[in-house]
Short mmCIF file of C-alpha atoms in Angstrom, two decimals:
data_model
loop_
_atom_site.label_atom_id
_atom_site.label_comp_id
_atom_site.label_asym_id
_atom_site.label_seq_id
_atom_site.Cartn_x
_atom_site.Cartn_y
_atom_site.Cartn_z
CA UNK A 146 55.87 54.11 49.28
CA UNK A 147 54.71 56.64 52.03
CA UNK A 148 55.49 54.13 54.99
CA UNK A 149 59.04 53.77 53.50
CA UNK A 150 59.42 57.50 53.47
CA UNK A 151 58.25 58.11 56.86
CA UNK A 152 60.61 55.14 58.24
CA UNK A 153 63.40 56.89 56.58
CA UNK A 154 62.49 60.52 58.37
CA UNK A 155 62.36 58.47 61.76
CA UNK A 156 65.68 57.23 61.28
CA UNK A 157 67.10 60.68 60.66
CA UNK A 158 66.37 61.87 64.09
CA UNK A 159 69.59 60.15 64.96
CA UNK A 160 71.70 63.03 63.24
CA UNK A 161 69.73 66.29 63.82
CA UNK A 162 72.64 68.54 63.49
CA UNK A 163 76.29 68.02 62.44
CA UNK A 164 75.58 67.55 58.68
CA UNK A 165 76.54 70.87 57.53
CA UNK A 166 79.39 71.63 54.99
CA UNK A 167 81.24 75.01 54.58
CA UNK A 168 78.80 75.87 52.12
CA UNK A 169 75.80 75.23 54.14
CA UNK A 170 76.13 78.82 56.14
CA UNK A 171 76.10 80.64 53.04
CA UNK A 172 72.90 79.04 52.21
CA UNK A 173 71.38 79.47 55.56
CA UNK A 174 71.95 83.17 55.82
CA UNK A 175 70.51 83.62 52.73
CA UNK A 176 67.39 81.68 53.74
CA UNK A 177 67.29 84.03 57.02
CA UNK A 178 67.64 87.00 54.90
CA UNK A 179 64.75 86.02 52.72
CA UNK A 180 62.72 85.70 55.85
CA UNK A 181 63.50 89.07 57.01
CA UNK A 182 66.58 89.09 59.41
CA UNK A 183 69.31 91.40 59.29
CA UNK A 184 72.99 90.74 58.67
CA UNK A 185 73.90 90.75 62.15
CA UNK A 186 71.12 88.36 63.15
CA UNK A 187 71.37 86.14 60.21
CA UNK A 188 75.16 85.86 61.07
CA UNK A 189 74.14 84.87 64.76
CA UNK A 190 71.80 82.42 63.95
CA UNK A 191 73.94 80.88 61.34
CA UNK A 192 77.08 80.60 63.30
CA UNK A 193 75.40 79.38 66.08
CA UNK A 194 74.21 76.60 64.34
CA UNK A 195 77.09 75.62 62.61
CA UNK A 196 79.30 75.51 65.84
CA UNK A 197 76.36 73.70 67.67
CA UNK A 198 76.79 70.93 64.95
CA UNK A 199 80.66 70.91 65.64
CA UNK A 200 80.19 70.86 69.09
CA UNK A 201 77.71 67.86 69.09
CA UNK A 202 80.20 66.01 66.69
CA UNK A 203 83.08 66.90 69.30
CA UNK A 204 81.08 65.49 72.06
CA UNK A 205 80.14 62.50 70.27
CA UNK A 206 83.91 61.81 68.93
CA UNK A 207 85.27 62.02 72.50
CA UNK A 208 82.61 59.67 74.04
CA UNK A 209 83.87 56.82 72.19
CA UNK A 210 87.62 57.68 72.19
CA UNK A 211 89.41 55.12 73.95
CA UNK A 212 91.65 57.17 75.92
CA UNK A 213 89.50 60.30 76.61
CA UNK A 214 85.93 58.87 77.06
CA UNK A 215 85.71 59.26 80.57
CA UNK A 216 86.78 62.67 80.18
CA UNK A 217 84.79 65.83 80.39
CA UNK A 218 82.65 67.08 77.48
CA UNK A 219 84.60 69.17 74.81
CA UNK A 220 81.13 70.92 73.76
CA UNK A 221 81.41 73.90 75.27
CA UNK A 222 85.19 74.39 74.47
CA UNK A 223 84.64 73.70 70.53
CA UNK A 224 81.42 75.86 70.51
CA UNK A 225 83.28 78.56 71.51
CA UNK A 226 86.38 78.50 69.67
CA UNK A 227 84.13 78.20 66.30
CA UNK A 228 82.06 81.20 67.47
CA UNK A 229 85.22 83.15 68.04
CA UNK A 230 86.78 82.06 64.62
CA UNK A 231 83.47 82.61 62.41
CA UNK A 232 82.75 85.98 64.10
CA UNK A 233 86.32 87.14 63.37
CA UNK A 234 85.88 87.17 59.76
CA UNK A 235 82.38 88.46 59.47
CA UNK A 236 82.99 91.41 61.58
CA UNK A 237 85.77 92.44 59.94
CA UNK A 238 83.99 92.29 56.62
CA UNK A 239 80.80 94.05 57.81
CA UNK A 240 82.58 96.71 59.48
CA UNK A 241 84.45 97.27 55.80
CA UNK A 242 81.08 97.54 54.34
CA UNK A 243 80.41 94.45 52.80
CA UNK A 244 76.65 94.29 53.37
CA UNK A 245 75.22 93.96 49.85
CA UNK A 246 73.17 90.81 48.73
CA UNK A 247 71.39 88.39 51.08
CA UNK A 248 74.19 85.97 52.13
CA UNK A 249 76.35 86.97 55.40
CA UNK A 250 80.00 87.67 54.21
CA UNK A 251 81.61 84.77 55.63
CA UNK A 252 84.25 85.18 52.61
CA UNK A 253 85.04 87.53 50.17
CA UNK A 254 82.19 89.50 48.23
CA UNK A 255 83.76 87.74 44.85
CA UNK A 256 83.28 84.51 46.12
CA UNK A 257 80.00 84.96 47.63
CA UNK A 258 78.54 86.16 44.41
CA UNK A 259 78.31 82.78 43.47
CA UNK A 260 75.65 81.77 46.24
CA UNK A 261 73.80 84.96 45.47
CA UNK A 262 73.14 83.25 42.11
CA UNK A 263 71.79 80.39 43.66
CA UNK A 264 68.30 81.50 45.37
CA UNK A 265 66.59 78.39 44.99
CA UNK A 266 67.45 76.40 48.10
CA UNK A 267 67.37 79.01 50.10
CA UNK A 268 63.91 79.96 49.15
CA UNK A 269 62.97 76.34 49.88
CA UNK A 270 64.56 76.35 53.09
CA UNK A 271 63.20 80.09 54.16
CA UNK A 272 59.81 79.14 55.41
CA UNK A 273 61.06 76.14 57.19
CA UNK A 274 63.57 78.07 59.39
CA UNK A 275 61.06 80.79 59.99
CA UNK A 276 58.34 78.27 61.36
CA UNK A 277 60.42 75.62 63.09
CA UNK A 278 63.70 77.80 63.90
CA UNK A 279 66.94 76.96 62.34
CA UNK A 280 67.95 73.67 63.92
CA UNK A 281 64.87 71.83 63.34
CA UNK A 282 64.00 73.84 60.18
CA UNK A 283 67.03 72.82 58.25
CA UNK A 284 66.57 69.16 59.44
CA UNK A 285 62.83 69.19 58.19
CA UNK A 286 63.45 70.60 54.83
CA UNK A 287 66.44 68.12 54.43
CA UNK A 288 64.35 65.26 55.44
CA UNK A 289 61.60 66.47 52.65
CA UNK A 290 64.11 67.02 49.90
CA UNK A 291 65.62 63.32 50.47
CA UNK A 292 62.09 61.61 51.00
CA UNK A 293 60.61 63.27 47.93
CA UNK A 294 64.03 62.01 45.81
CA UNK A 295 63.22 58.24 46.88
CA UNK A 296 59.37 58.94 45.89
CA UNK A 297 60.38 60.22 42.76
CA UNK A 298 62.49 57.24 41.88
CA UNK A 299 59.56 55.16 42.96
CA UNK A 300 57.39 57.04 40.53
CA UNK A 301 60.01 56.77 37.43
CA UNK A 302 60.07 53.28 37.91
CA UNK A 303 56.42 52.62 38.19
CA UNK A 304 55.82 54.80 35.19
CA UNK A 305 58.43 52.46 33.23
CA UNK A 306 55.95 49.48 34.44
CA UNK A 307 58.43 48.16 36.87
CA UNK A 308 56.78 45.81 39.60
CA UNK A 309 55.69 47.68 43.02
CA UNK A 310 58.56 45.79 44.70
CA UNK A 311 61.03 46.88 42.20
CA UNK A 312 59.89 50.42 42.73
CA UNK A 313 60.29 50.46 46.23
CA UNK A 314 63.61 48.80 45.85
CA UNK A 315 64.56 52.05 43.74
CA UNK A 316 63.25 54.17 46.49
CA UNK A 317 65.07 52.40 49.16
CA UNK A 318 68.09 52.63 47.40
CA UNK A 319 67.77 56.18 46.78
CA UNK A 320 67.78 56.50 50.84
CA UNK A 321 70.50 54.05 51.45
CA UNK A 322 73.13 54.79 48.73
CA UNK A 323 75.30 58.04 48.84
CA UNK A 324 72.83 60.13 47.09
CA UNK A 325 70.48 59.68 50.18
CA UNK A 326 73.29 60.93 52.56
CA UNK A 327 74.41 63.54 50.45
CA UNK A 328 70.72 64.96 49.84
CA UNK A 329 70.19 65.09 53.62
CA UNK A 330 73.30 67.77 53.64
CA UNK A 331 71.84 71.38 53.81
CA UNK A 332 73.04 72.40 50.24
CA UNK A 333 71.96 72.46 46.81
CA UNK A 334 72.73 68.74 45.90
CA UNK A 335 69.35 67.41 47.16
CA UNK A 336 67.24 69.40 44.99
CA UNK A 337 69.63 68.61 41.83
CA UNK A 338 68.80 65.08 42.56
CA UNK A 339 65.03 65.71 43.18
CA UNK A 340 64.87 68.00 39.72
CA UNK A 341 66.94 65.58 37.88
CA UNK A 342 64.78 62.56 38.67
CA UNK A 343 61.73 64.70 38.07
CA UNK A 344 62.98 65.45 34.46
CA UNK A 345 63.74 61.77 34.04
CA UNK A 346 60.17 61.12 35.10
CA UNK A 347 59.09 63.34 32.47
CA UNK A 348 61.06 61.48 29.75
CA UNK A 349 59.46 57.98 31.14
CA UNK A 350 56.31 59.51 30.45
CA UNK A 351 56.94 60.55 27.05
CA UNK A 352 58.16 56.91 26.36
CA UNK A 353 55.06 55.60 27.44
CA UNK A 354 52.95 57.88 25.04
CA UNK A 355 52.26 60.80 27.43
CA UNK A 356 54.50 63.50 25.78
CA UNK A 357 52.82 66.76 26.93
CA UNK A 358 52.85 65.94 30.50
CA UNK A 359 56.23 64.74 30.25
CA UNK A 360 57.44 67.71 28.30
CA UNK A 361 55.91 70.01 30.89
CA UNK A 362 57.64 68.00 33.46
CA UNK A 363 61.00 68.51 31.93
CA UNK A 364 60.63 72.11 31.45
CA UNK A 365 59.40 72.70 34.72
CA UNK A 366 62.48 70.92 36.25
CA UNK A 367 65.01 72.75 34.01
CA UNK A 368 63.47 76.05 35.24
CA UNK A 369 63.90 75.33 38.81
CA UNK A 370 67.14 73.93 38.04
CA UNK A 371 68.22 77.37 36.86
CA UNK A 372 67.14 79.13 40.23
CA UNK A 373 69.06 76.21 42.29
CA UNK A 374 72.07 75.99 40.24
CA UNK A 375 72.22 77.55 36.55
CA UNK A 376 75.40 75.37 35.57
CA UNK A 377 73.20 72.22 36.46
CA UNK A 378 70.53 73.47 33.97
CA UNK A 379 72.87 74.05 31.47
CA UNK A 380 74.27 70.55 31.77
CA UNK A 381 70.79 68.70 31.91
CA UNK A 382 69.34 70.57 29.00
CA UNK A 383 72.54 69.42 26.89
CA UNK A 384 72.44 66.03 28.08
CA UNK A 385 68.55 65.50 27.59
CA UNK A 386 69.08 67.41 24.39
CA UNK A 387 71.57 64.67 23.08
CA UNK A 388 69.48 62.05 24.69
CA UNK A 389 66.44 62.73 22.38
CA UNK A 390 68.73 63.20 19.39
CA UNK A 391 70.00 59.64 19.96
CA UNK A 392 66.55 58.05 20.19
CA UNK A 393 65.33 60.17 17.07
CA UNK A 394 68.27 58.41 15.04
CA UNK A 395 67.22 55.01 16.51
CA UNK A 396 63.64 55.58 16.59
CA UNK A 397 63.29 52.02 14.63
CA UNK A 398 63.68 50.24 17.86
CA UNK A 399 60.93 52.56 19.64
CA UNK A 400 57.24 51.48 20.13
CA UNK A 401 55.87 54.63 21.12
CA UNK A 402 55.43 57.50 19.18
CA UNK A 403 58.40 59.98 19.07
CA UNK A 404 56.63 63.32 19.38
CA UNK A 405 56.81 63.76 22.79
CA UNK A 406 60.77 63.01 22.77
CA UNK A 407 60.76 65.58 20.13
CA UNK A 408 58.99 68.21 21.92
CA UNK A 409 61.39 67.23 24.94
CA UNK A 410 64.52 67.73 23.01
CA UNK A 411 63.19 70.72 21.80
CA UNK A 412 62.51 72.01 25.54
CA UNK A 413 65.95 71.05 26.74
CA UNK A 414 67.85 72.55 23.78
CA UNK A 415 65.71 75.75 24.33
CA UNK A 416 66.90 75.52 27.97
CA UNK A 417 70.47 75.63 27.17
CA UNK A 418 70.04 78.92 25.08
CA UNK A 419 67.85 80.58 27.66
CA UNK A 420 70.02 79.62 30.55
CA UNK A 421 73.14 80.83 28.83
CA UNK A 422 71.40 84.35 27.76
CA UNK A 423 69.74 84.61 31.32
CA UNK A 424 72.83 84.07 33.22
CA UNK A 425 74.56 86.73 31.09
CA UNK A 426 71.96 89.18 31.74
CA UNK A 427 71.45 88.64 35.40
CA UNK A 428 75.46 88.93 35.45
CA UNK A 429 75.80 85.27 36.96
CA UNK A 430 79.56 84.41 37.83
CA UNK A 431 81.02 82.96 34.59
CA UNK A 432 82.57 79.95 33.68
CA UNK A 433 86.03 81.78 33.65
CA UNK A 434 85.22 83.02 37.28
CA UNK A 435 84.58 79.82 38.32
CA UNK A 436 87.83 78.28 37.14
CA UNK A 437 89.49 81.18 39.02
CA UNK A 438 87.66 80.28 42.16
CA UNK A 439 88.76 76.82 41.89
CA UNK A 440 92.38 77.60 41.11
CA UNK A 441 93.05 80.45 43.80
CA UNK A 442 91.36 78.34 46.58
CA UNK A 443 88.26 80.69 46.56
CA UNK A 444 90.04 83.75 45.44
CA UNK A 445 92.50 83.55 48.69
CA UNK A 446 95.60 84.09 46.06
CA UNK A 447 96.13 85.99 42.82
CA UNK A 448 94.23 85.01 39.83
CA UNK A 449 95.88 82.57 37.66
CA UNK A 450 97.40 84.29 34.39
CA UNK A 451 96.40 81.03 32.16
CA UNK A 452 93.57 79.53 33.93
CA UNK A 453 92.41 77.36 31.14
CA UNK A 454 95.55 75.44 30.52
CA UNK A 455 95.81 74.82 34.36
CA UNK A 456 92.44 73.58 34.47
CA UNK A 457 93.17 70.94 31.89
CA UNK A 458 96.30 69.96 33.60
CA UNK A 459 94.47 69.53 36.83
CA UNK A 460 91.45 67.72 35.12
CA UNK A 461 94.04 64.95 33.77
CA UNK A 462 95.57 64.22 36.92
CA UNK A 463 92.38 64.59 38.74
CA UNK A 464 90.80 61.74 36.82
CA UNK A 465 93.69 59.44 37.26
CA UNK A 466 93.39 59.94 40.77
CA UNK A 467 89.60 59.43 40.63
CA UNK A 468 90.03 56.45 38.92
CA UNK A 469 92.78 54.93 40.98
CA UNK A 470 90.52 55.48 44.10
CA UNK A 471 87.75 54.17 42.29
CA UNK A 472 89.14 50.89 41.69
CA UNK A 473 90.65 50.62 45.10
CA UNK A 474 86.98 50.63 46.37
CA UNK A 475 85.07 49.85 43.23
CA UNK A 476 81.61 50.28 44.85
CA UNK A 477 80.46 53.00 42.73
CA UNK A 478 82.09 51.79 39.51
CA UNK A 479 80.20 48.25 40.20
CA UNK A 480 77.09 50.13 41.00
CA UNK A 481 77.08 52.15 37.69
CA UNK A 482 77.99 49.09 35.79
CA UNK A 483 75.07 46.94 37.25
CA UNK A 484 72.49 49.98 36.91
CA UNK A 485 73.75 50.61 33.30
CA UNK A 486 73.23 46.80 32.44
CA UNK A 487 69.67 46.67 33.96
CA UNK A 488 67.98 49.57 32.29
CA UNK A 489 69.83 48.78 29.14
CA UNK A 490 68.74 44.99 29.15
CA UNK A 491 65.03 45.71 30.61
CA UNK A 492 64.39 49.16 29.04
CA UNK A 493 66.82 50.00 26.38
CA UNK A 494 64.79 53.20 25.20
CA UNK A 495 64.94 54.63 28.87
CA UNK A 496 68.54 53.90 28.85
CA UNK A 497 69.71 56.76 26.78
CA UNK A 498 68.14 59.46 29.03
CA UNK A 499 68.98 57.95 32.13
CA UNK A 500 72.51 57.53 31.04
CA UNK A 501 72.34 61.19 30.19
CA UNK A 502 71.21 62.26 33.31
CA UNK A 503 73.74 60.52 35.30
CA UNK A 504 76.59 62.22 33.13
CA UNK A 505 75.57 65.56 34.37
CA UNK A 506 77.33 64.17 37.78
CA UNK A 507 80.18 63.78 35.58
CA UNK A 508 80.02 67.07 34.01
CA UNK A 509 79.40 68.72 37.11
CA UNK A 510 82.57 66.86 38.80
CA UNK A 511 84.65 67.72 35.51
CA UNK A 512 83.86 71.62 35.99
CA UNK A 513 85.33 71.40 39.81
CA UNK A 514 88.21 68.87 39.84
CA UNK A 515 88.65 68.95 43.52
CA UNK A 516 89.59 65.79 44.97
CA UNK A 517 89.17 66.91 48.39
CA UNK A 518 85.45 67.36 48.42
CA UNK A 519 83.90 65.60 51.08
CA UNK A 520 81.74 62.73 50.30
CA UNK A 521 82.44 63.02 46.31
CA UNK A 522 78.94 65.12 46.36
CA UNK A 523 79.91 67.01 42.98
CA UNK A 524 79.43 63.50 41.22
CA UNK A 525 76.55 62.68 43.14
CA UNK A 526 74.14 62.61 40.10
CA UNK A 527 75.60 59.60 38.85
CA UNK A 528 73.86 57.69 41.22
CA UNK A 529 70.87 58.11 39.55
CA UNK A 530 71.79 55.49 37.47
CA UNK A 531 72.04 52.59 40.02
CA UNK A 532 69.05 53.79 41.89
CA UNK A 533 66.60 53.34 38.71
CA UNK A 534 68.85 50.74 36.87
CA UNK A 535 69.65 48.10 39.52
CA UNK A 536 65.65 47.34 40.37
CA UNK A 537 65.41 46.68 36.59
CA UNK A 538 68.23 44.30 36.75
CA UNK A 539 66.24 42.53 39.57
CA UNK A 540 62.80 42.69 37.56
CA UNK A 541 62.63 39.18 36.23
CA UNK A 542 63.46 37.56 39.59
CA UNK A 543 60.83 39.60 41.15
CA UNK A 544 58.25 39.04 38.26
CA UNK A 545 59.24 35.12 38.47
CA UNK A 546 58.72 35.14 42.34
CA UNK A 547 55.48 36.92 41.90
CA UNK A 548 53.89 33.92 39.75
CA UNK A 549 54.27 31.57 42.31
CA UNK A 550 54.70 27.69 41.91
CA UNK A 551 54.07 26.22 38.87
CA UNK A 552 50.66 24.62 38.66
CA UNK A 553 50.14 20.87 38.08
CA UNK A 554 49.93 19.95 33.99
CA UNK A 555 46.58 19.15 32.73
CA UNK A 556 43.70 20.70 30.74
CA UNK A 557 42.38 23.99 31.53
CA UNK A 558 38.89 24.06 32.34
CA UNK A 559 37.08 27.06 31.10
CA UNK A 560 33.93 26.25 33.19
CA UNK A 561 36.11 26.75 36.42
CA UNK A 562 37.18 30.49 35.59
CA UNK A 563 40.08 29.77 34.14
CA UNK A 564 40.97 30.87 30.89
CA UNK A 565 43.60 29.44 28.18
#
């Protein structure tokens, strides 16, 4: 398990920069602020990191361009243009007095409040950039988060008594499927995947009769999720509470006591209530504010007068287009179907919380029906289903091969150390 994680980490040296998204600079500036940097220093370090990544990508693209590969590198020009563009907006906002909070004002204060409500990932990132610098600190933290996700997938499968080979396959799947690629990007999604898998590990422990440990793990995961992205804590709490209710109804098919699952359901339901109340007490952006952010292009145009009907209209169009694209390239749909088949066939009790965990990805995407988001990162949590379910689907073949060739028929001799 550890060797596989180390191999994955070494392979990531091929892409140290250029993984950031438009949101990454908000989290990075927050982390630098937590480390003691002032607004100007945080802006400078963040902008240099972002522009260095763009320059690196431009140089690599030019080196394989069939018409321009022999020309001079565009890296310096791209870097300078990027810095000039980024500093223009930041300088104007800083001069206008937008200096509150931890993030650098790359966009309007109203939009930046969304990131101010997500201290979890910047808190994790802060010590890495403090010790290793921005470039290597961001890379190292991303490797750690992604490697941990694979290890958690391994632990979930081993707790479900899957063979070591199947558990290693789940770890490898986490790294090579889009969930690994997304987790390596400096954003919250890697932590969301880790904490969701940690909560699912707690459910697996409860099904194996270790209800107290499982309940503590689920409760801790939901608490950490609130700090990373409170809406995801709400989604996972709702889904796990529903999963435990479903398992309670069909309790006759379970071999283990239901006390641990009942405790997990209570903790999940309580987390939903606490999340709603805490978000209001801390004055976090509401659901209505999130809808306005979506429909106004991050508040670049006036607010919509009827946001909810417009959201429903967009929602219907979005899922039709999403399904059309999914059928054109059906890898995700096929992986989900195979994963669901594997867990339902081999571990039917665990299928309920696993599908519930994957459903949080659908809910997150439904809350942000934006078809332009790169890499389907909003729905990335659905990949926990194939990561765990596919190795279980292959488990019978793994166990059959592990038993080896059949022995020659004949009487068993107990004196030779063979038991009937």
